[in-house]
mmCIF file of C-alpha atoms in Angstrom:
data_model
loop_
_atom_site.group_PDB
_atom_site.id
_atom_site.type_symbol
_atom_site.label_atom_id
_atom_site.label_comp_id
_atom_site.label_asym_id
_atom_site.label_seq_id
_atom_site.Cartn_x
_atom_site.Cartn_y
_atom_site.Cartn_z
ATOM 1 C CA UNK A 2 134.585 -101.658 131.035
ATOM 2 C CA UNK A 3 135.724 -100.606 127.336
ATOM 3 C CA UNK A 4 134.979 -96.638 126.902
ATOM 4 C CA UNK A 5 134.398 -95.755 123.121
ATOM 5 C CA UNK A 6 134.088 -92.352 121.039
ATOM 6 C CA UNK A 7 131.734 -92.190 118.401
ATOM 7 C CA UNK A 8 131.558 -89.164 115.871
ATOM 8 C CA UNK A 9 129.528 -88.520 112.795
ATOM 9 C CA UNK A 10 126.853 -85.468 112.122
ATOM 10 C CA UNK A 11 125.239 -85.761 115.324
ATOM 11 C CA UNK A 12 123.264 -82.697 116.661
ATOM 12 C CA UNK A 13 122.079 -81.182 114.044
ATOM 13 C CA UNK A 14 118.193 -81.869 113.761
ATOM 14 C CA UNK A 15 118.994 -84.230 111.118
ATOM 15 C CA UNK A 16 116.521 -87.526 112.112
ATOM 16 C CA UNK A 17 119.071 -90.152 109.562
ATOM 17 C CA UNK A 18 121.950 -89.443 111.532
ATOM 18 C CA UNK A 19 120.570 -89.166 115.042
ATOM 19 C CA UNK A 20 119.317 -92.724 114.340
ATOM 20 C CA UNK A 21 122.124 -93.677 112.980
ATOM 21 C CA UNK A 22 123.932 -92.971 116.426
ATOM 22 C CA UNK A 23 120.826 -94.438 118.307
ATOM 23 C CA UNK A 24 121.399 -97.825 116.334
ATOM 24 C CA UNK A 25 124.724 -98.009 116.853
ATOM 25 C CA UNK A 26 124.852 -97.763 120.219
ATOM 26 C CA UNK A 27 121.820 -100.553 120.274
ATOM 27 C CA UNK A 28 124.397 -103.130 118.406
ATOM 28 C CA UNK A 29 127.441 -102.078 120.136
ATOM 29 C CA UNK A 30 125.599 -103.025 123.418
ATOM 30 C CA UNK A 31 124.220 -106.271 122.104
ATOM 31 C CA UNK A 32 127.694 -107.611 123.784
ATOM 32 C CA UNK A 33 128.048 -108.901 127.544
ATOM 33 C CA UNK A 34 130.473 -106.484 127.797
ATOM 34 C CA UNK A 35 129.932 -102.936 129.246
ATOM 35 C CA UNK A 36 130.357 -100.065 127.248
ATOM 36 C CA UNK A 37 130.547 -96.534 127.833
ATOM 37 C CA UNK A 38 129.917 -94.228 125.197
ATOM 38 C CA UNK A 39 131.323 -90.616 124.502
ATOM 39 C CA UNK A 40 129.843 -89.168 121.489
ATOM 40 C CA UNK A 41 130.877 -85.708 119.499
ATOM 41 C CA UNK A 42 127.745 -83.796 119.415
ATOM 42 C CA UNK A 43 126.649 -80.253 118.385
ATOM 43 C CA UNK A 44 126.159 -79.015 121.872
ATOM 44 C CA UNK A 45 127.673 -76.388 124.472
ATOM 45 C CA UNK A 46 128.294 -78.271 127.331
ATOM 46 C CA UNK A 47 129.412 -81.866 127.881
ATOM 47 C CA UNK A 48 126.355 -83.665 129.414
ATOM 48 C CA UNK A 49 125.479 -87.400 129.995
ATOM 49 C CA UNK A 50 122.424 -88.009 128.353
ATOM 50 C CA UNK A 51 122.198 -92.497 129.743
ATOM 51 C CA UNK A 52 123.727 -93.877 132.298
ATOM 52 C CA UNK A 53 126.735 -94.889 129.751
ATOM 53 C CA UNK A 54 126.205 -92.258 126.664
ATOM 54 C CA UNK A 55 127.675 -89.112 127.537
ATOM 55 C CA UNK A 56 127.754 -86.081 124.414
ATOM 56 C CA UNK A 57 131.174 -84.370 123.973
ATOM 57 C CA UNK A 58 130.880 -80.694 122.562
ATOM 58 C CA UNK A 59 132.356 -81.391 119.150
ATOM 59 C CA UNK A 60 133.955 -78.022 119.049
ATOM 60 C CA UNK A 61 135.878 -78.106 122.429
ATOM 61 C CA UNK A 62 139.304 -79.427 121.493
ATOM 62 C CA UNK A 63 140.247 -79.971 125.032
ATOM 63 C CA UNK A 64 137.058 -82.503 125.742
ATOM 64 C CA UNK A 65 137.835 -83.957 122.337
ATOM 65 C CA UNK A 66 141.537 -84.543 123.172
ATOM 66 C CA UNK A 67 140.654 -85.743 126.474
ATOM 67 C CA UNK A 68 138.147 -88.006 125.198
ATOM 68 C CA UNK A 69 139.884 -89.775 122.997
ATOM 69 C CA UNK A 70 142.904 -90.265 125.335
ATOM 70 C CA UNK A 71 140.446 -91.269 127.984
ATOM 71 C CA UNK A 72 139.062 -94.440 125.488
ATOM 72 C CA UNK A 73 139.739 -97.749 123.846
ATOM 73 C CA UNK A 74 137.996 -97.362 120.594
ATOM 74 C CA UNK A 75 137.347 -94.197 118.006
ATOM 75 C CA UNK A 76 134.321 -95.095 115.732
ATOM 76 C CA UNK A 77 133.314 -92.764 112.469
ATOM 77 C CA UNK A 78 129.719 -93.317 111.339
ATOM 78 C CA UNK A 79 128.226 -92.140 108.578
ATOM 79 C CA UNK A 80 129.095 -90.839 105.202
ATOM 80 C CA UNK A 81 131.277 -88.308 106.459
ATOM 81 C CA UNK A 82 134.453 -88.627 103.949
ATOM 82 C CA UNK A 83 132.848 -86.428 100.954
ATOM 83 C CA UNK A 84 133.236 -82.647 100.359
ATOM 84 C CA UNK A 85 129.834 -81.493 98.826
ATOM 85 C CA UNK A 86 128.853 -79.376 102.015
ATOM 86 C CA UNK A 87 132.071 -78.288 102.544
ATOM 87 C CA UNK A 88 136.206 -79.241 102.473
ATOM 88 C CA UNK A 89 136.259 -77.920 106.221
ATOM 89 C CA UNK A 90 133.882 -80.456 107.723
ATOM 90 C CA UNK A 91 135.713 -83.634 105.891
ATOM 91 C CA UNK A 92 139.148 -82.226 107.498
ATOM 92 C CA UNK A 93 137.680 -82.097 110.789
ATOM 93 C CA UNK A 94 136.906 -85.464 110.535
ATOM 94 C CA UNK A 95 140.312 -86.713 108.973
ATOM 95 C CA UNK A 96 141.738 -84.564 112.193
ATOM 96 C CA UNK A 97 139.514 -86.959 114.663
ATOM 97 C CA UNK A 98 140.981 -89.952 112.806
ATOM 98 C CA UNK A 99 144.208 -88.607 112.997
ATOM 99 C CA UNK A 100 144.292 -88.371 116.692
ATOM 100 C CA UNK A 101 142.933 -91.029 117.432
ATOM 101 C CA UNK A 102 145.944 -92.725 115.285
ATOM 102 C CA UNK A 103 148.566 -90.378 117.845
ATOM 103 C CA UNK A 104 147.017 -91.981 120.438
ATOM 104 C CA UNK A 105 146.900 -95.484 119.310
ATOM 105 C CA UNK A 106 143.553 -96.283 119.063
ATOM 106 C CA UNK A 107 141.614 -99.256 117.266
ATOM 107 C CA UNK A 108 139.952 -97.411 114.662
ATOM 108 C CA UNK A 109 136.407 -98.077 113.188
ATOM 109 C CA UNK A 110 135.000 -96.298 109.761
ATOM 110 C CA UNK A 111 131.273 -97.525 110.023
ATOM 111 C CA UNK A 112 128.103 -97.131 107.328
ATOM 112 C CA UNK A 113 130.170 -94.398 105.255
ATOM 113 C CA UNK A 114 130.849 -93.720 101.171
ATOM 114 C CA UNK A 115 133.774 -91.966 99.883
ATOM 115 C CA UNK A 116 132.220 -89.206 97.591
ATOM 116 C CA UNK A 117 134.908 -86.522 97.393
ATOM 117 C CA UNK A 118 134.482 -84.328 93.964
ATOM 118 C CA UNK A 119 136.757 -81.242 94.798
ATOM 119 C CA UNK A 120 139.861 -82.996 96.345
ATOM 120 C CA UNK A 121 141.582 -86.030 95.210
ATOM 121 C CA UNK A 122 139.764 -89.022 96.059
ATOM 122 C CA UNK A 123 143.081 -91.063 96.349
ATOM 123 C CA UNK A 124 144.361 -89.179 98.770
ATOM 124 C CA UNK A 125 141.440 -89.469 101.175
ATOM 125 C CA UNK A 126 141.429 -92.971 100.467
ATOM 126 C CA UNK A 127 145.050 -93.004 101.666
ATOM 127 C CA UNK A 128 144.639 -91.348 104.858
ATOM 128 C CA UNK A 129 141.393 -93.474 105.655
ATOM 129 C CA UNK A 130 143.535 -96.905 104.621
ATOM 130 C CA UNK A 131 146.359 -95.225 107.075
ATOM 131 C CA UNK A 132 144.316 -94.070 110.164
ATOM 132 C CA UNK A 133 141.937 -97.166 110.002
ATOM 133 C CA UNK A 134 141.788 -100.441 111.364
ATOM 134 C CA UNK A 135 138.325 -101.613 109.634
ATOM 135 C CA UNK A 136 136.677 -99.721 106.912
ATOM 136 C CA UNK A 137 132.950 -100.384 106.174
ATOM 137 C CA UNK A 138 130.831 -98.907 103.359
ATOM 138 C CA UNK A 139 127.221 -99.175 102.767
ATOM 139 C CA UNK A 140 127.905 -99.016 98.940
ATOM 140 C CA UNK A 141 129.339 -101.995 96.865
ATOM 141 C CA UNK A 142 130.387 -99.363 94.310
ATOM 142 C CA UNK A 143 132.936 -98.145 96.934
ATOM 143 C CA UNK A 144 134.748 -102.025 97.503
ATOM 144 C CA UNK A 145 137.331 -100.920 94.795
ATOM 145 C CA UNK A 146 139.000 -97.528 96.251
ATOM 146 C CA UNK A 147 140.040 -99.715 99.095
ATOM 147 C CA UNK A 148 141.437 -103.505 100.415
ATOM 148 C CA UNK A 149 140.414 -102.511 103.983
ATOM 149 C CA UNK A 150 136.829 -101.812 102.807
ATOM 150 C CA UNK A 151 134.092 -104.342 103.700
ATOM 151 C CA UNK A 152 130.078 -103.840 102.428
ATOM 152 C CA UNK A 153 127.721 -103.641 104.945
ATOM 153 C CA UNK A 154 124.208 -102.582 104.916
ATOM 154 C CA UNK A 155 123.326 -98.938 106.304
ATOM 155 C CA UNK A 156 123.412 -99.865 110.404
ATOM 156 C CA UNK A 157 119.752 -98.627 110.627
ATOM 157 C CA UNK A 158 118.383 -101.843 108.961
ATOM 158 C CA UNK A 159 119.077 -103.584 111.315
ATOM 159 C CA UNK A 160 116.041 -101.337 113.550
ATOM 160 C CA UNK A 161 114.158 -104.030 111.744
ATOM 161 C CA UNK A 162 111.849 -106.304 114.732
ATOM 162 C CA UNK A 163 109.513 -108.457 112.495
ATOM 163 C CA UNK A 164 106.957 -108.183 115.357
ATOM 164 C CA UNK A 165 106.232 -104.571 114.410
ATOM 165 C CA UNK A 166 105.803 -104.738 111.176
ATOM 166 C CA UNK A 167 101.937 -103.602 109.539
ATOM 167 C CA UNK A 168 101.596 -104.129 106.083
ATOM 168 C CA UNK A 169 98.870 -102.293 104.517
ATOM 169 C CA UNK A 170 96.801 -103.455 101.085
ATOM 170 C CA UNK A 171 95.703 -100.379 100.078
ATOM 171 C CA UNK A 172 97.313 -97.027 99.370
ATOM 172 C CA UNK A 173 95.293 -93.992 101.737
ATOM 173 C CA UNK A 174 98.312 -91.733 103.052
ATOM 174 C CA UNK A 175 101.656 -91.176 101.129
ATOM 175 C CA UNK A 176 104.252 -90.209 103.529
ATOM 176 C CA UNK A 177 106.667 -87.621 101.840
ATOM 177 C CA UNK A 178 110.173 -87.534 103.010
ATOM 178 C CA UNK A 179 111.934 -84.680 100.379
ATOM 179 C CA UNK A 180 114.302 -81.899 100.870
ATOM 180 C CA UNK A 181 114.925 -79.324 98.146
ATOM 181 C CA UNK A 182 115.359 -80.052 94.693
ATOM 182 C CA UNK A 183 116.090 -78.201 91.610
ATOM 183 C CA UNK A 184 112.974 -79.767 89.994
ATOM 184 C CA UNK A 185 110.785 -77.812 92.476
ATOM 185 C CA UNK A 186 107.971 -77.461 89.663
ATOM 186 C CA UNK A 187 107.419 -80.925 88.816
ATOM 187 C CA UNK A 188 107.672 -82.089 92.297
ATOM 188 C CA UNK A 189 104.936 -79.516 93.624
ATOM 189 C CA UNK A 190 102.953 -80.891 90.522
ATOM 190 C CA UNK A 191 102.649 -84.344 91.559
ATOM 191 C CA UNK A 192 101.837 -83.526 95.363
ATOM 192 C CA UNK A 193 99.118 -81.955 93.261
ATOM 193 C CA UNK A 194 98.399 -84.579 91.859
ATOM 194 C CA UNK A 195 98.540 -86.920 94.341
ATOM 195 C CA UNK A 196 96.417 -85.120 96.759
ATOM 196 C CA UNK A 197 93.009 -85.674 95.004
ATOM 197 C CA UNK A 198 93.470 -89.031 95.543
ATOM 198 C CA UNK A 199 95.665 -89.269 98.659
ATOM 199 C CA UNK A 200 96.425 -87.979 102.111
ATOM 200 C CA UNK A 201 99.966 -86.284 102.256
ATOM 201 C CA UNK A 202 101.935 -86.054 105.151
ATOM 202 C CA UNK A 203 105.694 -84.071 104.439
ATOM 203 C CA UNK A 204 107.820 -86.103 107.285
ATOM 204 C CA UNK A 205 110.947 -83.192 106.983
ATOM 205 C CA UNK A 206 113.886 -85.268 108.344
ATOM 206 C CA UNK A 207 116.565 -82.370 108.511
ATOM 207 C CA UNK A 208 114.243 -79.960 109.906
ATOM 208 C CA UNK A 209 116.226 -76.694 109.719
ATOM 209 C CA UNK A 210 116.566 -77.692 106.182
ATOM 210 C CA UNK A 211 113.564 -79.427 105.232
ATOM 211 C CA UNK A 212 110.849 -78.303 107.018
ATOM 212 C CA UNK A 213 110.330 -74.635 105.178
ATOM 213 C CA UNK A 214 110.109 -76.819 101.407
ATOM 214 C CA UNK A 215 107.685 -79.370 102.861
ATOM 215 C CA UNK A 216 105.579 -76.241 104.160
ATOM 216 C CA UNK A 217 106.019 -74.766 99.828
ATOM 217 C CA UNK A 218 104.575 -77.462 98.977
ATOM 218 C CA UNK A 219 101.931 -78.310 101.094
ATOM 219 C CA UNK A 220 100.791 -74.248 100.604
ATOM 220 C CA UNK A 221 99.903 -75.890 96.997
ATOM 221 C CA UNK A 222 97.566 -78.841 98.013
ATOM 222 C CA UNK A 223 94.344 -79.379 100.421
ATOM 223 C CA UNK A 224 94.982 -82.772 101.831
ATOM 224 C CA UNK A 225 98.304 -82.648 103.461
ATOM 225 C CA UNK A 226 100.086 -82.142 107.158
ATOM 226 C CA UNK A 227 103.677 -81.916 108.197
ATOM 227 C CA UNK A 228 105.132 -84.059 111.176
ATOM 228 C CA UNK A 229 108.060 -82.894 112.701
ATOM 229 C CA UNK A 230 109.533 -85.939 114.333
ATOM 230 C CA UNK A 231 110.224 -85.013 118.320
ATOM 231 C CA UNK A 232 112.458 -88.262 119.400
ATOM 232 C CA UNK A 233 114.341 -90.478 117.128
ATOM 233 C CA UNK A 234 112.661 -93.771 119.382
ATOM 234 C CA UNK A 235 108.873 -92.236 118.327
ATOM 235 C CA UNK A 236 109.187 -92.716 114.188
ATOM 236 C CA UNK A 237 107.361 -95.939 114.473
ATOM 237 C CA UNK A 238 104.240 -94.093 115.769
ATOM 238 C CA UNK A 239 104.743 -91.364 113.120
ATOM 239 C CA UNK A 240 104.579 -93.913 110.356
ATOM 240 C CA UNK A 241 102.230 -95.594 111.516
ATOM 241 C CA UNK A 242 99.178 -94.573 109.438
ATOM 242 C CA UNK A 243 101.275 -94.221 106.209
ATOM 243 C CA UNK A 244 100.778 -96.879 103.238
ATOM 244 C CA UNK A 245 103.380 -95.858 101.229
ATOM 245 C CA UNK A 246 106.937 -93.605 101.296
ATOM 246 C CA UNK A 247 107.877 -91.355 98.598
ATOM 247 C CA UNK A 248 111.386 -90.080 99.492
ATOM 248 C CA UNK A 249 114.281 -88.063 98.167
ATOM 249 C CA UNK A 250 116.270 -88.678 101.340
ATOM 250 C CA UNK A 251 118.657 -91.902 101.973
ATOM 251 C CA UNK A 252 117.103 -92.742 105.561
ATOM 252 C CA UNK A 253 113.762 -92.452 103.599
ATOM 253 C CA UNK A 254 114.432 -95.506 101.929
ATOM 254 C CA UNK A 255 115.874 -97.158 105.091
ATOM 255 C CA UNK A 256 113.091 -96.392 106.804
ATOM 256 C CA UNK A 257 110.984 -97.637 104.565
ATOM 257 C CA UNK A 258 112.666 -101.223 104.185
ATOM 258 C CA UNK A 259 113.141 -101.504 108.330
ATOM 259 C CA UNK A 260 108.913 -100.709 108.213
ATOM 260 C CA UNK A 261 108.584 -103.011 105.001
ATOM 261 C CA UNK A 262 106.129 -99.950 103.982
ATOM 262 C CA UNK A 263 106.437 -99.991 99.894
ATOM 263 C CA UNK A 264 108.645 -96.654 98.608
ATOM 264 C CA UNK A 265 109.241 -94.838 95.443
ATOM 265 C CA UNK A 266 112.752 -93.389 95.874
ATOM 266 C CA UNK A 267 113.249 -89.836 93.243
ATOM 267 C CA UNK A 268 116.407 -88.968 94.247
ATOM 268 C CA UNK A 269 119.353 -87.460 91.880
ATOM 269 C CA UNK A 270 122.474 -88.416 94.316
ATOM 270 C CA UNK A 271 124.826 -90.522 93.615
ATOM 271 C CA UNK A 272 125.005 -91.787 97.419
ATOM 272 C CA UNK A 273 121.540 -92.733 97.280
ATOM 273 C CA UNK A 274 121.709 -94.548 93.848
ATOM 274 C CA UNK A 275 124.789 -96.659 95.046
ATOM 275 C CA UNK A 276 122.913 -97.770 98.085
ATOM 276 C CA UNK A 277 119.975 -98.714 96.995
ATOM 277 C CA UNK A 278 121.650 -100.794 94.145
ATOM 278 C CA UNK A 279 123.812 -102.189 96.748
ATOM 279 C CA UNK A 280 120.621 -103.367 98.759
ATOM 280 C CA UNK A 281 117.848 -103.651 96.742
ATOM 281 C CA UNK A 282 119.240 -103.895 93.030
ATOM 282 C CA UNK A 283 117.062 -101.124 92.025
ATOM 283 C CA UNK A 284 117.612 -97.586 90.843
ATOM 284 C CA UNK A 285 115.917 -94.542 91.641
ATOM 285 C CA UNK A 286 112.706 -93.272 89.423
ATOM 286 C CA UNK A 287 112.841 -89.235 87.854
ATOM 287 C CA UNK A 288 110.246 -87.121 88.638
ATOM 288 C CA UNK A 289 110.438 -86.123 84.861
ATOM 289 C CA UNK A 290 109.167 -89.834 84.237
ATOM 290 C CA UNK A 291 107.272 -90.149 86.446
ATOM 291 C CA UNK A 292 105.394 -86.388 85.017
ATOM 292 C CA UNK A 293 105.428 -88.349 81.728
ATOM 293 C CA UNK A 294 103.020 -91.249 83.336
ATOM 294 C CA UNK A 295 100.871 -88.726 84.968
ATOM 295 C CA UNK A 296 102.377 -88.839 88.022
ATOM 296 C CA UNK A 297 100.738 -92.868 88.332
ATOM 297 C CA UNK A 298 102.910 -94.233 90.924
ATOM 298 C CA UNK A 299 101.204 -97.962 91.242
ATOM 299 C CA UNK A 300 103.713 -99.344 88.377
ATOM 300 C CA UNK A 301 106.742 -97.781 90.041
ATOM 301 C CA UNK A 302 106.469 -99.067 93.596
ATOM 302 C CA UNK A 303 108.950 -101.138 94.787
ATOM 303 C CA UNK A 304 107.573 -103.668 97.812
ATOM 304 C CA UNK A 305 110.459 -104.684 99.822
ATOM 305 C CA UNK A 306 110.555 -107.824 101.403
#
């Protein structure tokens, strides 16, 4: 039975990374062979949450060490090498890579970007080309900092089951997946907007984070709810009733494609414009343009397939 340690930003009421780790552990089973799964998670006390998925504190050194000793394979998921939260969280996941290398373990970097702004980005290139045995990035934009690096596709598309799948003809509910912007004004404007003709429903997918904007902005309109998503497994029910996704988030356009619901993506970051070039060959639309259109969104939908 192989044992292997999976880390990323898991914990942390954030619903793209929890089903991220979901996912993953859904393909890494797909194999004859058993698995057992320790993952670094933002909890107190080790616990086994499945029968083979047990969460490690990610704080406790001594469970981490321990774990890592304990298993065959270390796998990083997620875009976890950038320093735009903070320098202390990528070097706590350089140190995870680096004992797993004292050890001698295969090393796996899966679904991540390299977006460091404040630190050389050569030198965490380095380290990653060092520690790692495989390196794949969900950008195509990324390819060149690295030989090691492989494209893949975000892990979550491949949630898709074509069985599930309700396409709707006409446009009743806009599901909006946002998190705070600096264009709070024009934003709040088109939920405006959009509500005299449309249901809104704010999905907040980092809820610590997300949840007190989406309830700003539905203060300002009349036809709008907010669904706070309880279990990663339940977002098919919680989308069920939506015709199309207007998100700000990266997971909101994954989402969307793994549903095949039609999206308008007005994001500003750079992750999310790499990715969804790297997938769809698109770019993202400005709120500014679209508050020069009136805030018409039929023109600007992109239907993928």
């Amino acid at each position: 039975m192989r044992k292997v340690l999976l880390f990323g930003y898991f914990g942390f009421n954030n619903f793209g990374d929890e089903w991220l780790l979901k996912t993953s552990i859904k393909l890494l089973n797909i194999s004859a062979e058993r698995k057992n799964f320790f993952v670094l998670y933002n909890i107190k006390e080790k616990i086994t949450v499945e029968e083979n998925v047990t969460y490690i504190p990610r704080w406790d050194f001594i469970e981490i060490l321990k774990s890592i000793s304990q298993v065959d394979t270390v796998v990083s998921l997620g875009g976890l090498f950038q320093d735009k939260t903070s320098r202390l969280s990528l070097l706590y996941y350089l140190l995870i890579l680096f004992l797993a290398k004292i050890f001698n373990k295969k090393i796996f970097v899966l679904n991540t970007e390299i977006d460091v702004k404040k630190i050389p980005k050569s030198f965490v290139v380095s380290i990653l080309n060092f520690f790692a045995d495989n390196i794949f990035v969900r950008n195509k934009d990324d390819l060149k900092y690295s030989k090691k690096a492989k494209f893949c596709p975000d892990i979550c598309i491949y949630d898709f089951e074509e069985e599930k799948v309700f396409v709707s003809e006409t446009v009743n509910t806009i599901g909006m997946i946002v998190k705070q912007i600096k264009d709070f004004e024009i934003l709040k404007t088109m939920c405006e907007v959009l509500s005299k003709q449309y249901r809104i429903v704010f999905i907040p997918f980092h809820v610590e984070e997300d949840y007190p904007f989406c309830l700003k902005l539905l203060s300002r309109i009349n036809n709008g709810v907010i669904r706070v998503w309880d279990k990663v497994g339940n977002y098919r029910n919680i989308f069920s009733d939506i015709d199309l996704i207007i998100t700000s988030r990266l997971h909101g356009v994954i989402i969307a494609a793994v549903l095949c619901k039609p999206f308008i993506c007005i994001s500003e970051e750079e992750k999310v414009k790499k990715m969804i070039k790297s997938m769809f060959m698109i770019g993202p639309i400005s709120l500014s343009f679209l508050g020069q259109k009136n805030f018409s969104i039929q023109g600007n939908i992109f239907y993928p397939e």
